């Protein structure tokens, strides 16, 4: 026998509809729809009231009916370059949580920094039915943008801040963050510097960080010989390999600036394996502010990126955009420099 509703004498069944919820809640069916599907359009008190009544009635929304009536799928796609880096997992968690509050589900695809695979995954998401798409960075095949524009699917770039770009974005200034970190290293007194950059040929975020490093070096009049810069995709193993290459080519370096925290962790492990003391013998810094980097000994100096905030702002921008309201073209997520125990003035030799 089904569960009796307290005080109503009515049994909850699978046939409960929006009208039943509206009647029990004492509101219109339109209000129920807004409270459950677009909660940002109603007060928190009203949202909780409607949600409570819906739960008591065991009301289960019909996705097909909702999509048919609104001409929406209530699905948001997100193309992520890697799931190996926890910076994206924090972003996805915040994005999904906020989208769910507005009645949207998140469909995730990973393309491993492969432009062709990104295009394939985008086509699959579009064909499966999505209302909007989240893309990491601006650099990609023009055909992908053409596809989205042709199908009239809104999209939003993340992890990058390009106010002059034609594309909407929610992200941070990679170049400025890397420049700030490099200035910090230079102000400590380092001049013999090595750079372990990310995959700048396939990631515009990595390229912008390298440009920021070069900006600061130029301002301080420091030249960077070709032997003191090497590039790797983001992994701990590549961080170890990259530092080994730098030390063999330029053993005199006193500091290494890494394209992200994952590379910095690998560099730290390699330095310690070689008997070097960090930061006395070698300063190491990263970018992103990963929890694991802060748990390393010593703690890695980094540029903290509030990725959960980026996920929240991305979701809010998409929900607002899909409701037909105006939303800012570019949203800047502020980063901050976090000095750590992995950096110190260079040892006098």
PDB file of C-alpha atoms in Angstrom, residues 61-319:
ATOM      1  CA  UNK A  61       9.071  15.420 -13.175  1.00  0.00           C
ATOM      2  CA  UNK A  62       8.650  13.978 -16.645  1.00  0.00           C
ATOM      3  CA  UNK A  63      11.810  15.034 -18.543  1.00  0.00           C
ATOM      4  CA  UNK A  64      10.228  14.361 -21.922  1.00  0.00           C
ATOM      5  CA  UNK A  65       7.145  16.427 -21.142  1.00  0.00           C
ATOM      6  CA  UNK A  66       9.234  19.232 -19.706  1.00  0.00           C
ATOM      7  CA  UNK A  67      11.495  19.281 -22.767  1.00  0.00           C
ATOM      8  CA  UNK A  68       8.514  19.207 -25.121  1.00  0.00           C
ATOM      9  CA  UNK A  69       6.720  22.080 -23.411  1.00  0.00           C
ATOM     10  CA  UNK A  70       9.822  24.265 -23.127  1.00  0.00           C
ATOM     11  CA  UNK A  71      11.640  23.171 -26.308  1.00  0.00           C
ATOM     12  CA  UNK A  72      14.660  22.495 -24.100  1.00  0.00           C
ATOM     13  CA  UNK A  73      16.524  19.319 -23.218  1.00  0.00           C
ATOM     14  CA  UNK A  74      17.660  20.688 -19.839  1.00  0.00           C
ATOM     15  CA  UNK A  75      21.058  19.124 -20.548  1.00  0.00           C
ATOM     16  CA  UNK A  76      24.321  21.085 -20.533  1.00  0.00           C
ATOM     17  CA  UNK A  77      27.401  19.600 -22.183  1.00  0.00           C
ATOM     18  CA  UNK A  78      30.959  20.190 -20.978  1.00  0.00           C
ATOM     19  CA  UNK A  79      34.110  19.299 -22.905  1.00  0.00           C
ATOM     20  CA  UNK A  80      37.044  18.925 -20.513  1.00  0.00           C
ATOM     21  CA  UNK A  81      40.636  18.459 -21.769  1.00  0.00           C
ATOM     22  CA  UNK A  82      41.574  16.066 -18.959  1.00  0.00           C
ATOM     23  CA  UNK A  83      40.042  14.419 -15.924  1.00  0.00           C
ATOM     24  CA  UNK A  84      43.477  13.593 -14.501  1.00  0.00           C
ATOM     25  CA  UNK A  85      43.895  17.090 -13.036  1.00  0.00           C
ATOM     26  CA  UNK A  86      41.846  17.739  -9.898  1.00  0.00           C
ATOM     27  CA  UNK A  87      41.418  21.387 -10.882  1.00  0.00           C
ATOM     28  CA  UNK A  88      38.748  20.245 -13.335  1.00  0.00           C
ATOM     29  CA  UNK A  89      37.060  17.929 -10.845  1.00  0.00           C
ATOM     30  CA  UNK A  90      36.500  20.842  -8.445  1.00  0.00           C
ATOM     31  CA  UNK A  91      35.092  22.887 -11.310  1.00  0.00           C
ATOM     32  CA  UNK A  92      32.769  20.099 -12.486  1.00  0.00           C
ATOM     33  CA  UNK A  93      31.437  19.461  -8.977  1.00  0.00           C
ATOM     34  CA  UNK A  94      30.501  23.121  -8.504  1.00  0.00           C
ATOM     35  CA  UNK A  95      29.092  23.414 -12.030  1.00  0.00           C
ATOM     36  CA  UNK A  96      26.938  20.305 -11.698  1.00  0.00           C
ATOM     37  CA  UNK A  97      25.662  21.247  -8.240  1.00  0.00           C
ATOM     38  CA  UNK A  98      24.519  24.707  -9.359  1.00  0.00           C
ATOM     39  CA  UNK A  99      23.010  23.446 -12.629  1.00  0.00           C
ATOM     40  CA  UNK A 100      21.068  20.794 -10.743  1.00  0.00           C
ATOM     41  CA  UNK A 101      19.518  23.493  -8.563  1.00  0.00           C
ATOM     42  CA  UNK A 102      18.113  25.035 -11.745  1.00  0.00           C
ATOM     43  CA  UNK A 103      16.817  21.765 -13.156  1.00  0.00           C
ATOM     44  CA  UNK A 104      19.656  21.051 -15.591  1.00  0.00           C
ATOM     45  CA  UNK A 105      21.762  17.908 -15.858  1.00  0.00           C
ATOM     46  CA  UNK A 106      25.425  17.930 -16.871  1.00  0.00           C
ATOM     47  CA  UNK A 107      26.832  15.704 -19.622  1.00  0.00           C
ATOM     48  CA  UNK A 108      30.619  15.443 -19.480  1.00  0.00           C
ATOM     49  CA  UNK A 109      33.138  14.435 -22.161  1.00  0.00           C
ATOM     50  CA  UNK A 110      36.944  14.278 -22.014  1.00  0.00           C
ATOM     51  CA  UNK A 111      39.139  14.833 -25.088  1.00  0.00           C
ATOM     52  CA  UNK A 112      42.670  14.553 -23.656  1.00  0.00           C
ATOM     53  CA  UNK A 113      43.936  17.749 -25.375  1.00  0.00           C
ATOM     54  CA  UNK A 114      43.204  16.134 -28.760  1.00  0.00           C
ATOM     55  CA  UNK A 115      41.555  18.622 -31.163  1.00  0.00           C
ATOM     56  CA  UNK A 116      40.106  15.914 -33.418  1.00  0.00           C
ATOM     57  CA  UNK A 117      38.661  14.033 -30.460  1.00  0.00           C
ATOM     58  CA  UNK A 118      37.211  17.272 -29.099  1.00  0.00           C
ATOM     59  CA  UNK A 119      35.360  17.787 -32.386  1.00  0.00           C
ATOM     60  CA  UNK A 120      34.024  14.225 -32.326  1.00  0.00           C
ATOM     61  CA  UNK A 121      32.827  14.570 -28.738  1.00  0.00           C
ATOM     62  CA  UNK A 122      31.208  17.933 -29.517  1.00  0.00           C
ATOM     63  CA  UNK A 123      29.298  16.424 -32.437  1.00  0.00           C
ATOM     64  CA  UNK A 124      28.135  13.542 -30.241  1.00  0.00           C
ATOM     65  CA  UNK A 125      26.923  15.924 -27.540  1.00  0.00           C
ATOM     66  CA  UNK A 126      25.098  18.110 -30.059  1.00  0.00           C
ATOM     67  CA  UNK A 127      23.407  15.106 -31.658  1.00  0.00           C
ATOM     68  CA  UNK A 128      22.367  13.732 -28.266  1.00  0.00           C
ATOM     69  CA  UNK A 129      20.619  17.016 -27.492  1.00  0.00           C
ATOM     70  CA  UNK A 130      22.067  19.773 -25.326  1.00  0.00           C
ATOM     71  CA  UNK A 131      20.962  23.323 -24.589  1.00  0.00           C
ATOM     72  CA  UNK A 132      24.479  24.747 -24.217  1.00  0.00           C
ATOM     73  CA  UNK A 133      28.125  23.701 -24.186  1.00  0.00           C
ATOM     74  CA  UNK A 134      31.068  24.519 -21.905  1.00  0.00           C
ATOM     75  CA  UNK A 135      34.502  24.637 -23.562  1.00  0.00           C
ATOM     76  CA  UNK A 136      37.958  24.968 -21.967  1.00  0.00           C
ATOM     77  CA  UNK A 137      39.970  27.794 -23.512  1.00  0.00           C
ATOM     78  CA  UNK A 138      39.571  29.408 -26.932  1.00  0.00           C
ATOM     79  CA  UNK A 139      42.024  27.431 -29.093  1.00  0.00           C
ATOM     80  CA  UNK A 140      40.290  24.722 -31.137  1.00  0.00           C
ATOM     81  CA  UNK A 141      39.120  23.765 -34.614  1.00  0.00           C
ATOM     82  CA  UNK A 142      37.055  26.562 -36.255  1.00  0.00           C
ATOM     83  CA  UNK A 143      34.675  23.829 -37.410  1.00  0.00           C
ATOM     84  CA  UNK A 144      33.564  23.310 -33.820  1.00  0.00           C
ATOM     85  CA  UNK A 145      32.511  26.946 -33.456  1.00  0.00           C
ATOM     86  CA  UNK A 146      30.815  26.718 -36.866  1.00  0.00           C
ATOM     87  CA  UNK A 147      28.869  23.662 -35.707  1.00  0.00           C
ATOM     88  CA  UNK A 148      27.613  25.381 -32.566  1.00  0.00           C
ATOM     89  CA  UNK A 149      26.674  28.582 -34.383  1.00  0.00           C
ATOM     90  CA  UNK A 150      24.924  26.649 -37.138  1.00  0.00           C
ATOM     91  CA  UNK A 151      22.892  24.665 -34.617  1.00  0.00           C
ATOM     92  CA  UNK A 152      22.297  27.816 -32.536  1.00  0.00           C
ATOM     93  CA  UNK A 153      23.739  26.235 -29.402  1.00  0.00           C
ATOM     94  CA  UNK A 154      25.081  28.783 -26.890  1.00  0.00           C
ATOM     95  CA  UNK A 155      28.546  28.080 -25.517  1.00  0.00           C
ATOM     96  CA  UNK A 156      30.831  29.448 -22.851  1.00  0.00           C
ATOM     97  CA  UNK A 157      34.625  29.341 -22.561  1.00  0.00           C
ATOM     98  CA  UNK A 158      36.178  28.605 -19.171  1.00  0.00           C
ATOM     99  CA  UNK A 159      39.682  28.770 -17.633  1.00  0.00           C
ATOM    100  CA  UNK A 160      40.521  31.792 -19.755  1.00  0.00           C
ATOM    101  CA  UNK A 161      39.699  35.498 -19.643  1.00  0.00           C
ATOM    102  CA  UNK A 162      39.506  37.182 -23.041  1.00  0.00           C
ATOM    103  CA  UNK A 163      37.335  40.315 -22.802  1.00  0.00           C
ATOM    104  CA  UNK A 164      38.092  41.260 -26.419  1.00  0.00           C
ATOM    105  CA  UNK A 165      37.178  37.838 -27.820  1.00  0.00           C
ATOM    106  CA  UNK A 166      33.860  37.307 -29.650  1.00  0.00           C
ATOM    107  CA  UNK A 167      33.269  34.309 -27.377  1.00  0.00           C
ATOM    108  CA  UNK A 168      31.639  34.542 -23.953  1.00  0.00           C
ATOM    109  CA  UNK A 169      33.945  33.445 -21.152  1.00  0.00           C
ATOM    110  CA  UNK A 170      34.189  32.821 -17.429  1.00  0.00           C
ATOM    111  CA  UNK A 171      37.794  32.480 -16.379  1.00  0.00           C
ATOM    112  CA  UNK A 172      41.018  33.912 -15.083  1.00  0.00           C
ATOM    113  CA  UNK A 173      43.945  35.825 -16.520  1.00  0.00           C
ATOM    114  CA  UNK A 174      46.548  33.100 -17.066  1.00  0.00           C
ATOM    115  CA  UNK A 175      49.136  35.561 -18.322  1.00  0.00           C
ATOM    116  CA  UNK A 176      48.827  37.967 -15.391  1.00  0.00           C
ATOM    117  CA  UNK A 177      48.944  35.139 -12.852  1.00  0.00           C
ATOM    118  CA  UNK A 178      52.132  33.663 -14.306  1.00  0.00           C
ATOM    119  CA  UNK A 179      53.698  37.116 -14.520  1.00  0.00           C
ATOM    120  CA  UNK A 180      52.928  37.722 -10.830  1.00  0.00           C
ATOM    121  CA  UNK A 181      54.539  34.421  -9.824  1.00  0.00           C
ATOM    122  CA  UNK A 182      57.634  35.143 -11.923  1.00  0.00           C
ATOM    123  CA  UNK A 183      57.977  38.616 -10.413  1.00  0.00           C
ATOM    124  CA  UNK A 184      57.834  37.021  -6.983  1.00  0.00           C
ATOM    125  CA  UNK A 185      60.698  34.682  -7.917  1.00  0.00           C
ATOM    126  CA  UNK A 186      62.714  37.548  -9.385  1.00  0.00           C
ATOM    127  CA  UNK A 187      62.119  39.726  -6.333  1.00  0.00           C
ATOM    128  CA  UNK A 188      63.546  36.934  -4.181  1.00  0.00           C
ATOM    129  CA  UNK A 189      66.773  37.548  -6.098  1.00  0.00           C
ATOM    130  CA  UNK A 190      66.765  34.697  -8.611  1.00  0.00           C
ATOM    131  CA  UNK A 191      68.291  35.347 -12.024  1.00  0.00           C
ATOM    132  CA  UNK A 192      69.381  31.829 -13.025  1.00  0.00           C
ATOM    133  CA  UNK A 193      65.901  30.592 -13.865  1.00  0.00           C
ATOM    134  CA  UNK A 194      64.528  27.555 -15.673  1.00  0.00           C
ATOM    135  CA  UNK A 195      61.024  27.235 -17.105  1.00  0.00           C
ATOM    136  CA  UNK A 196      59.061  23.982 -17.272  1.00  0.00           C
ATOM    137  CA  UNK A 197      56.073  25.054 -19.354  1.00  0.00           C
ATOM    138  CA  UNK A 198      52.896  23.160 -20.167  1.00  0.00           C
ATOM    139  CA  UNK A 199      51.789  21.953 -23.621  1.00  0.00           C
ATOM    140  CA  UNK A 200      51.649  25.421 -25.205  1.00  0.00           C
ATOM    141  CA  UNK A 201      51.150  24.032 -28.721  1.00  0.00           C
ATOM    142  CA  UNK A 202      47.768  22.522 -27.811  1.00  0.00           C
ATOM    143  CA  UNK A 203      46.694  24.654 -24.844  1.00  0.00           C
ATOM    144  CA  UNK A 204      46.242  28.409 -25.095  1.00  0.00           C
ATOM    145  CA  UNK A 205      46.142  28.556 -21.286  1.00  0.00           C
ATOM    146  CA  UNK A 206      49.634  27.058 -21.126  1.00  0.00           C
ATOM    147  CA  UNK A 207      50.833  29.459 -23.830  1.00  0.00           C
ATOM    148  CA  UNK A 208      49.453  32.479 -21.982  1.00  0.00           C
ATOM    149  CA  UNK A 209      51.241  31.402 -18.809  1.00  0.00           C
ATOM    150  CA  UNK A 210      54.525  31.141 -20.693  1.00  0.00           C
ATOM    151  CA  UNK A 211      53.948  34.621 -22.114  1.00  0.00           C
ATOM    152  CA  UNK A 212      53.365  35.932 -18.601  1.00  0.00           C
ATOM    153  CA  UNK A 213      56.658  34.422 -17.454  1.00  0.00           C
ATOM    154  CA  UNK A 214      58.462  36.036 -20.373  1.00  0.00           C
ATOM    155  CA  UNK A 215      56.816  39.403 -19.655  1.00  0.00           C
ATOM    156  CA  UNK A 216      58.261  39.482 -16.143  1.00  0.00           C
ATOM    157  CA  UNK A 217      61.708  38.256 -17.221  1.00  0.00           C
ATOM    158  CA  UNK A 218      61.847  40.970 -19.867  1.00  0.00           C
ATOM    159  CA  UNK A 219      60.856  43.668 -17.376  1.00  0.00           C
ATOM    160  CA  UNK A 220      63.721  42.582 -15.113  1.00  0.00           C
ATOM    161  CA  UNK A 221      66.178  42.373 -17.999  1.00  0.00           C
ATOM    162  CA  UNK A 222      66.655  38.628 -17.611  1.00  0.00           C
ATOM    163  CA  UNK A 223      67.253  36.588 -20.759  1.00  0.00           C
ATOM    164  CA  UNK A 224      66.185  32.978 -21.014  1.00  0.00           C
ATOM    165  CA  UNK A 225      68.456  30.791 -23.162  1.00  0.00           C
ATOM    166  CA  UNK A 226      66.767  28.000 -25.105  1.00  0.00           C
ATOM    167  CA  UNK A 227      68.459  25.449 -22.837  1.00  0.00           C
ATOM    168  CA  UNK A 228      66.526  26.798 -19.862  1.00  0.00           C
ATOM    169  CA  UNK A 229      63.002  26.205 -21.130  1.00  0.00           C
ATOM    170  CA  UNK A 230      61.322  22.898 -21.871  1.00  0.00           C
ATOM    171  CA  UNK A 231      57.718  21.912 -22.454  1.00  0.00           C
ATOM    172  CA  UNK A 232      55.727  18.909 -21.311  1.00  0.00           C
ATOM    173  CA  UNK A 233      52.105  17.828 -21.027  1.00  0.00           C
ATOM    174  CA  UNK A 234      50.766  18.050 -17.494  1.00  0.00           C
ATOM    175  CA  UNK A 235      51.788  15.010 -15.431  1.00  0.00           C
ATOM    176  CA  UNK A 236      53.990  14.269 -12.423  1.00  0.00           C
ATOM    177  CA  UNK A 237      56.174  12.007 -14.563  1.00  0.00           C
ATOM    178  CA  UNK A 238      56.714  14.793 -17.079  1.00  0.00           C
ATOM    179  CA  UNK A 239      57.549  17.171 -14.247  1.00  0.00           C
ATOM    180  CA  UNK A 240      60.351  14.839 -13.188  1.00  0.00           C
ATOM    181  CA  UNK A 241      61.594  14.420 -16.734  1.00  0.00           C
ATOM    182  CA  UNK A 242      61.422  18.138 -17.403  1.00  0.00           C
ATOM    183  CA  UNK A 243      63.461  19.102 -14.359  1.00  0.00           C
ATOM    184  CA  UNK A 244      66.033  16.425 -15.160  1.00  0.00           C
ATOM    185  CA  UNK A 245      66.435  17.910 -18.639  1.00  0.00           C
ATOM    186  CA  UNK A 246      66.795  21.440 -17.280  1.00  0.00           C
ATOM    187  CA  UNK A 247      69.369  20.469 -14.658  1.00  0.00           C
ATOM    188  CA  UNK A 248      71.451  18.526 -17.154  1.00  0.00           C
ATOM    189  CA  UNK A 249      71.425  21.426 -19.634  1.00  0.00           C
ATOM    190  CA  UNK A 250      71.769  24.228 -17.074  1.00  0.00           C
ATOM    191  CA  UNK A 251      72.934  22.951 -13.660  1.00  0.00           C
ATOM    192  CA  UNK A 252      73.446  26.532 -12.481  1.00  0.00           C
ATOM    193  CA  UNK A 253      69.713  27.328 -12.268  1.00  0.00           C
ATOM    194  CA  UNK A 254      68.449  28.316  -8.813  1.00  0.00           C
ATOM    195  CA  UNK A 255      64.705  28.408  -9.533  1.00  0.00           C
ATOM    196  CA  UNK A 256      62.236  26.588 -11.768  1.00  0.00           C
ATOM    197  CA  UNK A 257      58.886  28.083 -12.749  1.00  0.00           C
ATOM    198  CA  UNK A 258      56.396  25.363 -13.705  1.00  0.00           C
ATOM    199  CA  UNK A 259      53.312  25.642 -15.901  1.00  0.00           C
ATOM    200  CA  UNK A 260      51.089  24.102 -13.240  1.00  0.00           C
ATOM    201  CA  UNK A 261      51.176  22.384  -9.855  1.00  0.00           C
ATOM    202  CA  UNK A 262      51.266  18.874 -11.316  1.00  0.00           C
ATOM    203  CA  UNK A 263      54.521  19.637 -13.122  1.00  0.00           C
ATOM    204  CA  UNK A 264      55.816  21.347  -9.973  1.00  0.00           C
ATOM    205  CA  UNK A 265      55.102  18.244  -7.881  1.00  0.00           C
ATOM    206  CA  UNK A 266      57.091  16.139 -10.341  1.00  0.00           C
ATOM    207  CA  UNK A 267      59.920  18.682 -10.307  1.00  0.00           C
ATOM    208  CA  UNK A 268      59.983  18.627  -6.503  1.00  0.00           C
ATOM    209  CA  UNK A 269      60.165  14.834  -6.458  1.00  0.00           C
ATOM    210  CA  UNK A 270      63.007  14.825  -8.995  1.00  0.00           C
ATOM    211  CA  UNK A 271      64.951  17.485  -7.105  1.00  0.00           C
ATOM    212  CA  UNK A 272      64.664  15.529  -3.867  1.00  0.00           C
ATOM    213  CA  UNK A 273      65.629  12.289  -5.615  1.00  0.00           C
ATOM    214  CA  UNK A 274      68.810  14.026  -6.804  1.00  0.00           C
ATOM    215  CA  UNK A 275      69.708  15.049  -3.282  1.00  0.00           C
ATOM    216  CA  UNK A 276      68.805  18.710  -3.749  1.00  0.00           C
ATOM    217  CA  UNK A 277      67.219  20.575  -0.861  1.00  0.00           C
ATOM    218  CA  UNK A 278      64.167  22.637  -1.794  1.00  0.00           C
ATOM    219  CA  UNK A 279      64.205  25.616  -1.498  1.00  0.00           C
ATOM    220  CA  UNK A 280      67.803  26.062  -0.305  1.00  0.00           C
ATOM    221  CA  UNK A 281      69.339  24.532  -3.445  1.00  0.00           C
ATOM    222  CA  UNK A 282      66.436  25.062  -5.823  1.00  0.00           C
ATOM    223  CA  UNK A 283      63.198  27.048  -5.631  1.00  0.00           C
ATOM    224  CA  UNK A 284      60.149  25.536  -7.352  1.00  0.00           C
ATOM    225  CA  UNK A 285      56.741  27.096  -8.021  1.00  0.00           C
ATOM    226  CA  UNK A 286      53.578  26.063  -9.823  1.00  0.00           C
ATOM    227  CA  UNK A 287      50.124  27.297 -10.802  1.00  0.00           C
ATOM    228  CA  UNK A 288      46.508  26.290  -9.952  1.00  0.00           C
ATOM    229  CA  UNK A 289      46.518  25.896  -6.162  1.00  0.00           C
ATOM    230  CA  UNK A 290      45.821  22.151  -6.050  1.00  0.00           C
ATOM    231  CA  UNK A 291      45.192  20.687  -2.600  1.00  0.00           C
ATOM    232  CA  UNK A 292      47.850  18.030  -3.112  1.00  0.00           C
ATOM    233  CA  UNK A 293      50.464  20.697  -3.902  1.00  0.00           C
ATOM    234  CA  UNK A 294      49.670  22.381  -0.593  1.00  0.00           C
ATOM    235  CA  UNK A 295      50.167  19.045   1.192  1.00  0.00           C
ATOM    236  CA  UNK A 296      53.643  18.497  -0.251  1.00  0.00           C
ATOM    237  CA  UNK A 297      56.742  18.992   1.908  1.00  0.00           C
ATOM    238  CA  UNK A 298      57.693  21.704   1.396  1.00  0.00           C
ATOM    239  CA  UNK A 299      54.414  23.318   0.405  1.00  0.00           C
ATOM    240  CA  UNK A 300      54.588  24.410  -3.234  1.00  0.00           C
ATOM    241  CA  UNK A 301      54.331  28.123  -4.019  1.00  0.00           C
ATOM    242  CA  UNK A 302      51.525  28.601  -6.509  1.00  0.00           C
ATOM    243  CA  UNK A 303      48.879  30.809  -8.076  1.00  0.00           C
ATOM    244  CA  UNK A 304      45.569  29.802  -6.540  1.00  0.00           C
ATOM    245  CA  UNK A 305      42.655  29.469  -8.957  1.00  0.00           C
ATOM    246  CA  UNK A 306      39.192  29.370  -7.304  1.00  0.00           C
ATOM    247  CA  UNK A 307      37.810  26.736  -9.662  1.00  0.00           C
ATOM    248  CA  UNK A 308      34.699  26.087  -7.563  1.00  0.00           C
ATOM    249  CA  UNK A 309      33.796  29.755  -7.951  1.00  0.00           C
ATOM    250  CA  UNK A 310      34.408  29.441 -11.687  1.00  0.00           C
ATOM    251  CA  UNK A 311      32.021  26.470 -11.806  1.00  0.00           C
ATOM    252  CA  UNK A 312      29.359  28.424  -9.922  1.00  0.00           C
ATOM    253  CA  UNK A 313      29.711  31.512 -12.133  1.00  0.00           C
ATOM    254  CA  UNK A 314      29.677  29.373 -15.285  1.00  0.00           C
ATOM    255  CA  UNK A 315      26.429  27.696 -14.245  1.00  0.00           C
ATOM    256  CA  UNK A 316      24.815  31.000 -13.307  1.00  0.00           C
ATOM    257  CA  UNK A 317      25.823  32.561 -16.626  1.00  0.00           C
ATOM    258  CA  UNK A 318      24.408  29.616 -18.581  1.00  0.00           C
ATOM    259  CA  UNK A 319      21.129  29.490 -16.659  1.00  0.00           C
TER     260      UNK A 319
END
